Each structure stands twice: as C-alpha cells, then as structure tokens.
CSV table of C-alpha atoms in Angstrom, one decimal:
chain,number,residue,atom,x,y,z
D,1,MET,CA,0.0,0.0,0.0
D,2,SER,CA,1.4,3.3,-1.0
D,3,GLY,CA,2.1,6.0,1.6
D,4,ARG,CA,0.2,9.2,1.5
D,5,LYS,CA,1.8,12.6,1.1
D,6,GLY,CA,1.3,15.4,3.5
D,7,ARG,CA,2.1,19.0,3.2
D,8,THR,CA,5.6,20.3,3.6
D,9,GLY,CA,6.8,20.0,7.1
D,10,THR,CA,5.0,16.8,8.0
D,11,ALA,CA,6.0,13.4,9.1
D,12,LEU,CA,4.8,9.9,8.2
D,13,LEU,CA,5.2,6.7,10.2
D,14,ILE,CA,4.5,3.2,8.9
D,15,THR,CA,4.4,-0.1,10.7
D,16,GLY,CA,3.4,-3.7,10.1
D,17,VAL,CA,1.3,-6.3,11.9
D,18,MET,CA,4.0,-8.6,13.3
D,19,VAL,CA,6.3,-5.7,13.9
D,20,GLY,CA,7.9,-3.7,16.6
D,21,VAL,CA,9.3,-0.3,16.3
D,22,SER,CA,12.3,1.9,16.5
D,23,LEU,CA,14.1,5.0,15.2
D,24,LEU,CA,17.4,6.6,14.9
D,25,PHE,CA,19.9,9.3,15.8
D,26,LEU,CA,20.4,11.7,13.0
D,27,SER,CA,23.2,14.2,12.3
D,28,ILE,CA,23.0,16.2,9.0
D,29,LEU,CA,26.3,16.3,7.2
D,30,ALA,CA,25.7,19.2,4.9
D,31,PRO,CA,22.7,21.4,3.9
D,32,GLY,CA,21.1,20.2,0.7
D,33,ARG,CA,23.1,17.1,0.4
D,34,GLY,CA,22.2,13.5,1.1
D,35,ALA,CA,23.3,12.5,4.6
D,36,GLU,CA,24.0,9.0,5.7
D,37,ILE,CA,22.6,9.7,9.1
D,38,GLU,CA,23.2,6.5,10.9
D,39,ARG,CA,23.3,3.0,9.5
D,40,GLY,CA,22.5,1.5,12.9
D,41,ARG,CA,26.0,1.2,14.2
D,42,ALA,CA,25.3,2.0,17.8
D,43,ALA,CA,28.0,2.5,20.3
D,44,SER,CA,25.9,1.0,23.0
D,45,ALA,CA,27.0,-2.5,24.1
D,46,GLN,CA,23.5,-3.6,23.7
D,47,ILE,CA,23.7,-3.3,19.9
D,48,PHE,CA,25.9,-5.5,17.9
D,49,PRO,CA,25.8,-7.5,14.7
D,50,GLY,CA,24.2,-10.9,15.1
D,51,ALA,CA,23.0,-13.8,13.0
D,52,ALA,CA,19.6,-13.6,11.6
D,53,ILE,CA,16.9,-15.6,13.3
D,54,THR,CA,14.7,-17.5,10.9
D,55,VAL,CA,11.0,-17.3,11.8
D,56,THR,CA,8.1,-18.4,9.7
D,57,LEU,CA,5.5,-15.7,9.6
D,58,THR,CA,2.2,-15.2,7.7
D,59,PRO,CA,2.5,-11.6,6.4
D,60,VAL,CA,-0.5,-9.3,7.0
D,61,ALA,CA,-0.9,-6.3,4.8
D,62,TYR,CA,-1.1,-3.6,7.5
D,63,LEU,CA,0.7,-0.4,6.8
D,64,PRO,CA,-0.6,2.5,9.0
D,65,ASN,CA,1.1,5.8,8.6
D,66,VAL,CA,1.7,8.9,10.8
D,67,TYR,CA,1.8,12.5,9.5
D,68,LYS,CA,3.1,15.1,11.9
D,69,ASN,CA,4.2,18.7,11.6
D,70,PRO,CA,7.7,19.4,13.0
D,71,ALA,CA,7.4,21.4,16.2
D,72,THR,CA,9.0,25.3,16.1
D,73,ALA,CA,4.4,-22.2,23.4
D,74,THR,CA,1.2,-21.5,25.5
D,75,PRO,CA,2.0,-18.5,27.6
D,76,THR,CA,1.9,-18.6,31.4
D,77,LEU,CA,-0.5,-15.9,32.7
D,78,THR,CA,1.0,-14.6,35.8
D,79,PRO,CA,-1.3,-12.5,38.1
D,80,ILE,CA,0.0,-9.1,38.9
D,81,PRO,CA,-0.9,-8.1,42.5
D,82,THR,CA,-1.8,-4.7,43.6
D,83,VAL,CA,1.5,-3.2,44.8
D,84,THR,CA,3.0,0.2,45.7
D,85,PRO,CA,5.3,1.5,43.0
D,86,THR,CA,8.9,0.9,43.7
D,87,PRO,CA,11.4,3.8,43.8
D,88,THR,CA,13.8,2.2,41.3
D,89,ARG,CA,12.7,3.2,37.8
D,90,PRO,CA,14.4,3.2,34.4
D,91,THR,CA,16.0,6.5,33.4
D,92,GLN,CA,14.8,8.0,30.2
D,93,PRO,CA,17.6,8.7,27.7
D,94,PRO,CA,18.1,12.2,26.3
D,95,ALA,CA,15.8,13.3,23.5
D,96,ASP,CA,18.6,12.8,20.9
D,97,ALA,CA,20.2,9.7,22.4
D,98,ALA,CA,21.0,6.9,19.9
D,99,TRP,CA,18.2,4.8,18.5
D,100,ALA,CA,19.3,1.7,20.5
D,101,GLU,CA,18.9,3.6,23.8
D,102,GLN,CA,15.4,4.8,22.8
D,103,VAL,CA,14.0,1.4,21.7
D,104,ASN,CA,15.5,-0.4,24.6
D,105,TYR,CA,14.3,2.2,27.1
D,106,ILE,CA,10.7,1.6,25.8
D,107,ARG,CA,11.1,-2.1,26.3
D,108,THR,CA,12.6,-1.6,29.8
D,109,LEU,CA,9.3,0.0,30.8
D,110,ALA,CA,7.7,-3.3,30.1
D,111,GLY,CA,10.4,-5.3,31.9
D,112,LEU,CA,11.7,-6.7,28.6
D,113,PRO,CA,15.3,-7.3,27.5
D,114,GLY,CA,16.7,-5.0,24.8
D,115,VAL,CA,17.0,-5.9,21.1
D,116,THR,CA,20.4,-6.3,19.4
D,117,GLU,CA,21.6,-5.4,15.9
D,118,ASN,CA,21.9,-7.5,12.8
D,119,SER,CA,24.1,-5.6,10.4
D,120,ALA,CA,22.4,-7.1,7.3
D,121,PHE,CA,19.1,-5.8,8.5
D,122,THR,CA,20.7,-2.4,9.1
D,123,ASP,CA,22.1,-2.2,5.6
D,124,GLY,CA,18.7,-3.0,4.1
D,125,CYS,CA,17.0,-0.4,6.3
D,126,PHE,CA,19.5,2.3,5.3
D,127,ASN,CA,18.8,1.5,1.6
D,128,HIS,CA,15.1,1.8,2.1
D,129,ALA,CA,15.3,5.0,4.1
D,130,ARG,CA,17.3,6.5,1.3
D,131,TYR,CA,14.8,5.2,-1.3
D,132,MET,CA,11.9,6.9,0.5
D,133,VAL,CA,13.6,10.3,0.6
D,134,LYS,CA,15.1,10.2,-2.9
D,135,THR,CA,11.9,9.0,-4.5
D,136,ASP,CA,9.5,11.0,-2.2
D,137,HIS,CA,7.4,7.8,-2.1
D,138,VAL,CA,6.6,5.8,1.1
D,139,ASP,CA,5.7,2.2,0.8
D,140,HIS,CA,6.5,-1.3,2.1
D,141,ALA,CA,8.0,-2.2,-1.3
D,142,GLU,CA,10.4,-0.7,-3.8
D,143,VAL,CA,9.8,-0.4,-7.6
D,144,VAL,CA,12.1,-2.6,-9.6
D,145,GLY,CA,13.9,-0.4,-12.1
D,146,ASN,CA,13.9,2.7,-10.0
D,147,PRO,CA,17.5,4.0,-9.8
D,148,TRP,CA,17.2,3.9,-6.0
D,149,TYR,CA,15.9,0.3,-5.9
D,150,SER,CA,17.9,-2.4,-4.1
D,151,GLU,CA,17.0,-6.0,-3.2
D,152,ALA,CA,18.1,-5.5,0.4
D,153,GLY,CA,16.1,-2.3,0.6
D,154,ASN,CA,13.0,-4.0,-0.8
D,155,THR,CA,13.3,-6.9,1.7
D,156,ALA,CA,13.7,-4.4,4.5
D,157,ALA,CA,10.6,-2.5,3.4
D,158,VAL,CA,8.5,-5.6,3.7
D,159,ASN,CA,9.8,-6.4,7.2
D,160,SER,CA,10.1,-3.0,8.8
D,161,VAL,CA,8.4,-0.1,10.5
D,162,LEU,CA,9.0,3.1,8.5
D,163,PHE,CA,9.0,6.8,9.4
D,164,VAL,CA,9.3,9.8,7.2
D,165,TYR,CA,9.4,13.5,8.2
D,166,GLY,CA,9.0,16.8,6.4
D,167,ASP,CA,12.2,18.3,7.9
D,168,THR,CA,15.8,17.0,8.1
D,169,THR,CA,15.9,17.1,11.9
D,170,ILE,CA,13.6,15.5,14.6
D,171,ALA,CA,14.3,14.3,18.1
D,172,THR,CA,14.7,10.6,18.2
D,173,ARG,CA,12.6,10.3,21.4
D,174,THR,CA,9.7,12.2,19.8
D,175,VAL,CA,9.5,9.6,17.0
D,176,PHE,CA,9.5,6.6,19.4
D,177,ASN,CA,6.9,8.3,21.6
D,178,SER,CA,4.8,9.0,18.5
D,179,TRP,CA,4.7,5.2,17.8
D,180,MET,CA,3.8,4.4,21.4
D,181,THR,CA,0.8,6.7,21.4
D,182,GLY,CA,-0.7,4.7,18.6
D,183,ALA,CA,-2.3,1.5,19.9
D,184,PHE,CA,-1.8,-0.5,16.7
D,185,HIS,CA,1.8,0.8,16.4
D,186,GLY,CA,3.3,0.7,19.9
D,187,VAL,CA,2.1,-2.9,20.6
D,188,SER,CA,4.8,-4.3,18.3
D,189,LEU,CA,7.5,-2.4,20.1
D,190,ILE,CA,6.9,-4.3,23.3
D,191,ASP,CA,6.6,-7.8,21.7
D,192,PRO,CA,8.9,-10.0,24.0
D,193,ARG,CA,9.7,-12.2,21.0
D,194,TRP,CA,11.5,-9.4,19.2
D,195,GLN,CA,15.2,-10.0,19.6
D,196,THR,CA,17.3,-8.7,16.7
D,197,THR,CA,16.8,-5.7,14.5
D,198,GLY,CA,18.4,-3.4,12.0
D,199,TYR,CA,18.0,0.3,11.7
D,200,GLY,CA,19.0,2.9,9.1
D,201,SER,CA,18.1,6.5,8.3
D,202,PHE,CA,18.8,9.1,5.6
D,203,ALA,CA,18.1,12.8,5.3
D,204,GLU,CA,18.3,15.3,2.4
D,205,ASP,CA,16.6,18.6,1.9
D,206,VAL,CA,14.5,17.5,-1.1
D,207,GLY,CA,10.9,16.7,-1.8
D,208,THR,CA,8.1,16.4,0.7
D,209,TRP,CA,9.9,13.8,2.8
D,210,LYS,CA,13.3,15.1,3.9
D,211,PHE,CA,14.0,12.4,6.5
D,212,GLY,CA,13.4,8.7,6.4
D,213,ALA,CA,14.0,5.9,8.9
D,214,CYS,CA,13.5,2.2,8.8
D,215,MET,CA,13.7,-0.5,11.5
D,216,ASP,CA,13.3,-4.2,10.9
D,217,VAL,CA,10.8,-5.8,13.2
D,218,ASN,CA,9.9,-9.1,11.6
D,219,ARG,CA,13.0,-11.0,10.8
D,220,GLY,CA,14.3,-10.8,14.3
D,221,LEU,CA,11.4,-12.4,16.0
D,222,GLY,CA,12.2,-15.5,18.0
D,223,ASN,CA,11.0,-17.3,21.1
D,224,VAL,CA,10.0,-15.6,24.3
D,225,PRO,CA,13.2,-15.1,26.3
D,226,ALA,CA,13.8,-17.1,29.5
D,227,GLY,CA,12.6,-15.2,32.5
D,228,VAL,CA,9.9,-13.2,30.6
D,229,THR,CA,6.3,-14.2,31.6
D,230,TYR,CA,2.9,-13.0,30.4
D,231,PRO,CA,1.1,-10.7,30.8
D,232,VAL,CA,3.4,-7.9,29.6
D,233,LEU,CA,2.3,-4.5,30.8
D,234,TRP,CA,3.2,-1.1,29.4
D,235,PRO,CA,4.0,1.1,31.2
D,236,GLY,CA,5.0,-1.4,33.8
D,237,ASN,CA,4.3,-1.2,37.6
D,238,GLY,CA,6.1,1.6,39.2
D,239,THR,CA,7.5,3.1,35.9
D,240,THR,CA,7.0,6.5,34.5
D,241,ILE,CA,5.2,6.7,31.1
D,242,PRO,CA,6.9,9.1,28.7
D,243,VAL,CA,3.8,10.2,26.9
D,244,LEU,CA,0.6,12.0,28.1
D,245,ARG,CA,-1.7,12.0,25.2
D,246,TYR,CA,-2.8,10.4,21.9
D,247,VAL,CA,-3.5,13.0,19.2
D,248,GLY,CA,-4.0,10.7,16.2
D,249,PRO,CA,-5.7,9.9,14.0
D,250,GLU,CA,-4.5,6.4,13.6
D,251,SER,CA,-5.6,3.7,11.2
D,252,PRO,CA,-7.1,1.5,12.3
D,253,ASP,CA,-8.7,4.2,14.3
D,254,PRO,CA,-8.8,3.3,18.0
D,255,LEU,CA,-11.6,5.8,18.6
D,256,THR,CA,-14.1,3.9,16.5
D,257,SER,CA,-14.1,1.4,19.3
D,258,CYS,CA,-14.7,4.1,21.9
D,259,PRO,CA,-18.0,5.9,21.1
D,260,GLY,CA,-18.0,9.6,22.0
D,261,TYR,CA,-14.2,9.9,22.2
D,262,THR,CA,-12.4,12.6,20.3
D,263,SER,CA,-8.7,13.5,20.0
D,264,PRO,CA,-6.8,14.2,22.1
D,265,THR,CA,-7.2,11.3,24.5
D,266,GLY,CA,-4.8,9.7,26.9
D,267,PRO,CA,-2.2,7.3,25.4
D,268,PRO,CA,-2.9,3.6,25.2
D,269,ILE,CA,-2.1,1.4,28.2
D,270,TYR,CA,-1.0,-2.1,27.0
D,271,LEU,CA,-1.5,-5.6,28.4
D,272,LEU,CA,-0.1,-8.4,26.2
D,273,ALA,CA,-1.7,-11.6,27.5
D,274,GLY,CA,0.3,-14.0,25.2
D,275,ASP,CA,2.1,-14.7,22.0
D,276,GLY,CA,-1.0,-15.1,19.8
D,277,ASN,CA,-2.0,-18.6,21.0
D,278,THR,CA,-4.6,-17.5,23.5
D,279,THR,CA,-7.7,-15.2,23.4
D,280,PRO,CA,-8.0,-12.6,26.1
D,281,ALA,CA,-11.5,-12.2,27.5
D,282,VAL,CA,-11.8,-9.0,29.5
D,283,THR,CA,-14.6,-9.0,32.1
D,284,ALA,CA,-13.7,-6.0,34.4
D,285,HIS,CA,-11.5,-3.0,34.2
D,286,THR,CA,-10.9,0.3,36.1
D,287,PHE,CA,-8.6,3.3,35.6
D,288,GLN,CA,-8.1,5.7,38.6
D,289,VAL,CA,-6.1,8.7,39.8
D,290,ASP,CA,-6.2,10.2,43.3
D,291,GLY,CA,-8.8,7.5,44.3
D,292,GLY,CA,-11.3,8.6,41.6
D,293,ASP,CA,-12.5,6.6,38.6
D,294,LEU,CA,-11.6,8.0,35.1
D,295,ASP,CA,-13.5,7.5,31.9
D,296,HIS,CA,-11.8,5.0,29.6
D,297,CYS,CA,-12.5,2.3,27.0
D,298,VAL,CA,-11.0,-1.2,26.5
D,299,PHE,CA,-10.8,-3.3,23.4
D,300,ASP,CA,-8.9,-6.4,22.2
D,301,GLU,CA,-8.7,-8.8,19.3
D,302,SER,CA,-12.4,-9.9,19.8
D,303,THR,CA,-14.0,-6.6,20.6
D,304,TYR,CA,-12.2,-3.9,18.5
D,305,ALA,CA,-14.9,-2.3,16.4
D,306,ASN,CA,-14.6,-0.3,13.2
D,307,PRO,CA,-17.4,0.5,10.7
D,308,THR,CA,-15.2,-0.8,7.8
D,309,ALA,CA,-15.1,-4.6,8.0
D,310,GLN,CA,-11.6,-4.9,6.4
D,311,THR,CA,-10.1,-2.2,8.8
D,312,GLN,CA,-11.7,-4.0,11.7
D,313,ASP,CA,-10.2,-7.3,10.7
D,314,ILE,CA,-6.8,-5.6,10.4
D,315,GLY,CA,-7.0,-4.0,13.8
D,316,ARG,CA,-8.1,-7.3,15.4
D,317,ALA,CA,-5.2,-9.1,13.6
D,318,VAL,CA,-2.6,-6.7,15.0
D,319,LEU,CA,-3.9,-7.2,18.5
D,320,GLY,CA,-4.4,-10.9,18.1
D,321,ALA,CA,-0.8,-11.5,17.1
D,322,ARG,CA,0.1,-10.6,20.6
D,323,ASP,CA,-3.2,-11.2,22.5
D,324,ALA,CA,-3.2,-7.6,23.3
D,325,VAL,CA,-5.7,-5.6,25.4
D,326,ILE,CA,-5.7,-1.9,25.0
D,327,LEU,CA,-7.0,0.6,27.7
D,328,LEU,CA,-7.5,4.1,26.3
D,329,PRO,CA,-8.1,6.9,28.7
D,330,LYS,CA,-10.8,9.4,27.5
D,331,ALA,CA,-8.7,12.4,28.5
D,332,PRO,CA,-5.0,13.2,28.3
D,333,LEU,CA,-3.0,12.2,31.4
D,334,VAL,CA,-1.9,14.9,33.9
D,335,ALA,CA,1.8,15.4,34.7
D,336,GLY,CA,3.0,14.5,38.2
D,337,LYS,CA,0.3,11.9,39.0
D,338,THR,CA,0.1,8.2,39.8
D,339,TYR,CA,-2.5,6.2,37.9
D,340,THR,CA,-3.8,2.8,38.8
D,341,VAL,CA,-5.0,0.3,36.2
D,342,SER,CA,-7.0,-2.9,36.9
D,343,ILE,CA,-7.9,-5.3,34.1
D,344,THR,CA,-9.4,-8.8,34.6
D,345,VAL,CA,-8.4,-11.1,31.8
D,346,ASN,CA,-9.5,-14.7,31.6
D,347,GLY,CA,-10.7,-14.5,35.2
D,348,VAL,CA,-7.5,-13.1,36.6
D,349,ALA,CA,-7.4,-9.5,37.9
D,350,ARG,CA,-4.2,-7.6,37.2
D,351,THR,CA,-3.7,-4.3,39.0
D,352,TRP,CA,-0.7,-2.0,38.8
D,353,SER,CA,0.2,1.6,39.0
D,354,PHE,CA,2.4,3.9,36.9
D,355,ASN,CA,3.5,7.5,37.1
D,356,THR,CA,3.5,10.5,34.8
D,357,PRO,CA,6.5,12.8,34.6
D,358,ALA,CA,6.5,15.8,36.9
D,359,VAL,CA,7.0,18.1,33.9
D,360,SER,CA,6.2,17.3,30.2
D,361,ALA,CA,9.7,17.7,28.9
D,362,LYS,CA,10.2,19.1,25.3
D,363,GLY,CA,10.6,16.1,23.0
D,364,SER,CA,9.0,13.7,25.4
D,365,GLU,CA,5.9,13.3,23.4
D,366,PRO,CA,4.5,14.2,20.0
D,367,ALA,CA,3.2,17.7,19.4
D,368,PRO,CA,-0.6,17.7,19.1
D,369,ASP,CA,-0.7,19.3,15.7
D,370,ASP,CA,-1.3,17.4,12.5
D,371,LEU,CA,-0.5,13.9,13.6
D,372,PHE,CA,-1.9,11.2,11.3
D,373,LEU,CA,-1.7,7.4,11.5
D,374,PRO,CA,-3.6,6.0,8.5
C-alpha cells in the first residue's frame, strides 16, 4: 500500500502487523546534500551485529502511517498483585540519544530485554530509508527499475516499521513516543519475541519527505526469552510513562471502538496476554487517579470495532498476534500523577500503577498538531 503525502513539514510513520518499532539518531552532514545519518552502528554495548533468526510468519498487509508537523508455546499468565510503585525506575535517555537507547528504554518500561543489531538488516533499512527520501514515495515495497531500488532495501521495506518526516531534523525520542501513542503501532515495540533488528536513516533537503527511517521488526522475531512471563504490561508497575496523550488519527482508528471519544485522548495502556496462542477475555476494568475513577474504554482482538469490516479485521489481527488488550483513557494524562489500572483477563485480575513525569519535557511526546496514522 502506498504511503500518502502530507504538506511540507509533516512526518509519516508506517508499521506492520508482526512488527515492533524503532528509530534513529540523525546528524545532518551538509545542507542540501544526502546525509548517511546512521546505519544503525550504535556505540551501546546492547547493539551489535548478530546472526539472523529464521522465523516463519504469515504476512499481514497492514501499513498504518503517521503524519506530523515538526514542532518550532502456551503462555503462562502470571497474576499481577496490587502493589505500591517501587522507587527504582528506568532512566529515560536524552531526546537525541542513539536509537538503540530509545527502543530499549521503551522495552525496559515493560520489563523486557533489549534488542540487538543484525548488520544485514541495518544495511537494508538504510537503503530503504534513502529510497523513500530520494523518490519521495513511502511504501513497504520498492519499484524494480527505479534508480534507488535495491534488493536489500525492498526486503527491509516488507519487514520494517517506517518513518518519514518533512524536515531534516527531529528528536529521536519524539519519533519513538509517537509510535507508542498509537495502539496499533506501539504494541509491536513491546513484543517480547523481538530479539534482533536493523536500523537505518537518511536525510536530504529535497521533496516532501526530507528524512526517512526504517527498523526491521519481523526477521528478528524468535522465542519468548527465559525469565519473561505474560502478561506484559506497558507502562509497567512503578514506571513513568513518557507520553501523556494520543493525538492521532491512527488507522485502524482506535476511537471507533470508543464511542464519544475525540482527539486528544490519553495514550494507550497495553496488556499483552500471550504470544497469539490465546484469546483474552476482559470481564472487568478500572482506571483511577487520586482515588477517583476515570473514563476509559477497553478493546482487544475480539472486541475492537470499526465501521469498515476490512479495517476492523486488520485491527483485530494486529492485537491478536500478541493477544493484546488496550485501555484508552478518554482524556490526556496529567503530569506528576500516579495512575492505577486494573484489568481482569480470563478470570485473573491484574492491578498495577504507573507515574506521569512531573513536567512534560520538550521532545518527550509528539506535538498535538497534524498527527496522522492512517
């Protein structure tokens, strides 16, 4: 499916159904020239070349996008008891920290191990990021015969989350957080089976899309790591969520399953009940702050509703691949608060709390203007 163009100064994000997410650290080399921003060679010890993991997947054609103006085995279900948040929390990396730090910080908030780099995936992602900027065309495929076509780039396109932007600079953290505010995007970033990845980006001051990024989230899927049990919660108990609101729109549109909801809402709260081999049945749920109940809606692979049958099927497939339950607050979250979530899934109540940052730091979440996830 072809990506849609936005007006100058906008951004576009694309993801896939069995996919996670990521982004990059960019540094423009020269105005008006193509810049090889970062081919994924992170200095972090958590990122290193590794062998590809072969996983048999059934591809699902799901390519949501995001437009945004630049700002001036059967799983074991482990009950989560109600507990007081612990004082030890992950530290959010700087807004322009390397892509490896950003993606692994997001995963840390769910108690998951980080992903590591496969250099072949990285090379392909760089090629496709360059293709998107040079051709001003965003898609999960490349056109054979185009001067910027490459086999590695085309393969990466099929297996990756994509992001394009209408300027040559953007905070890495903002892109990651934009993904996490989209229920059908962020869910793949916290898939515990995601183990290896590749990342590449490219920027040049040409066309509508001046910056492109690509992260492979399919070919590095493996088994659930030892020590990781379901359910996976994001943000996890005692952690601090880095985003306060969902501004959308996203496709599939989460708000079609929440009658009366309009943007902006709160960001999605995620519960992954399994690896796609179970069906979560939600029978009770609450969302509270300061002892008071807050309006929210909940949907999953069986209950997500959309007036377009095909779009509904896509949304349910995205959630079903991870047995995901989404809780969406009706209103944006408030800084400096502790929120408590309780969701009863398959007869087991899971209750946990998370915090919001004391101050909404610049670059910590997407700006509310012109954000689009088709």
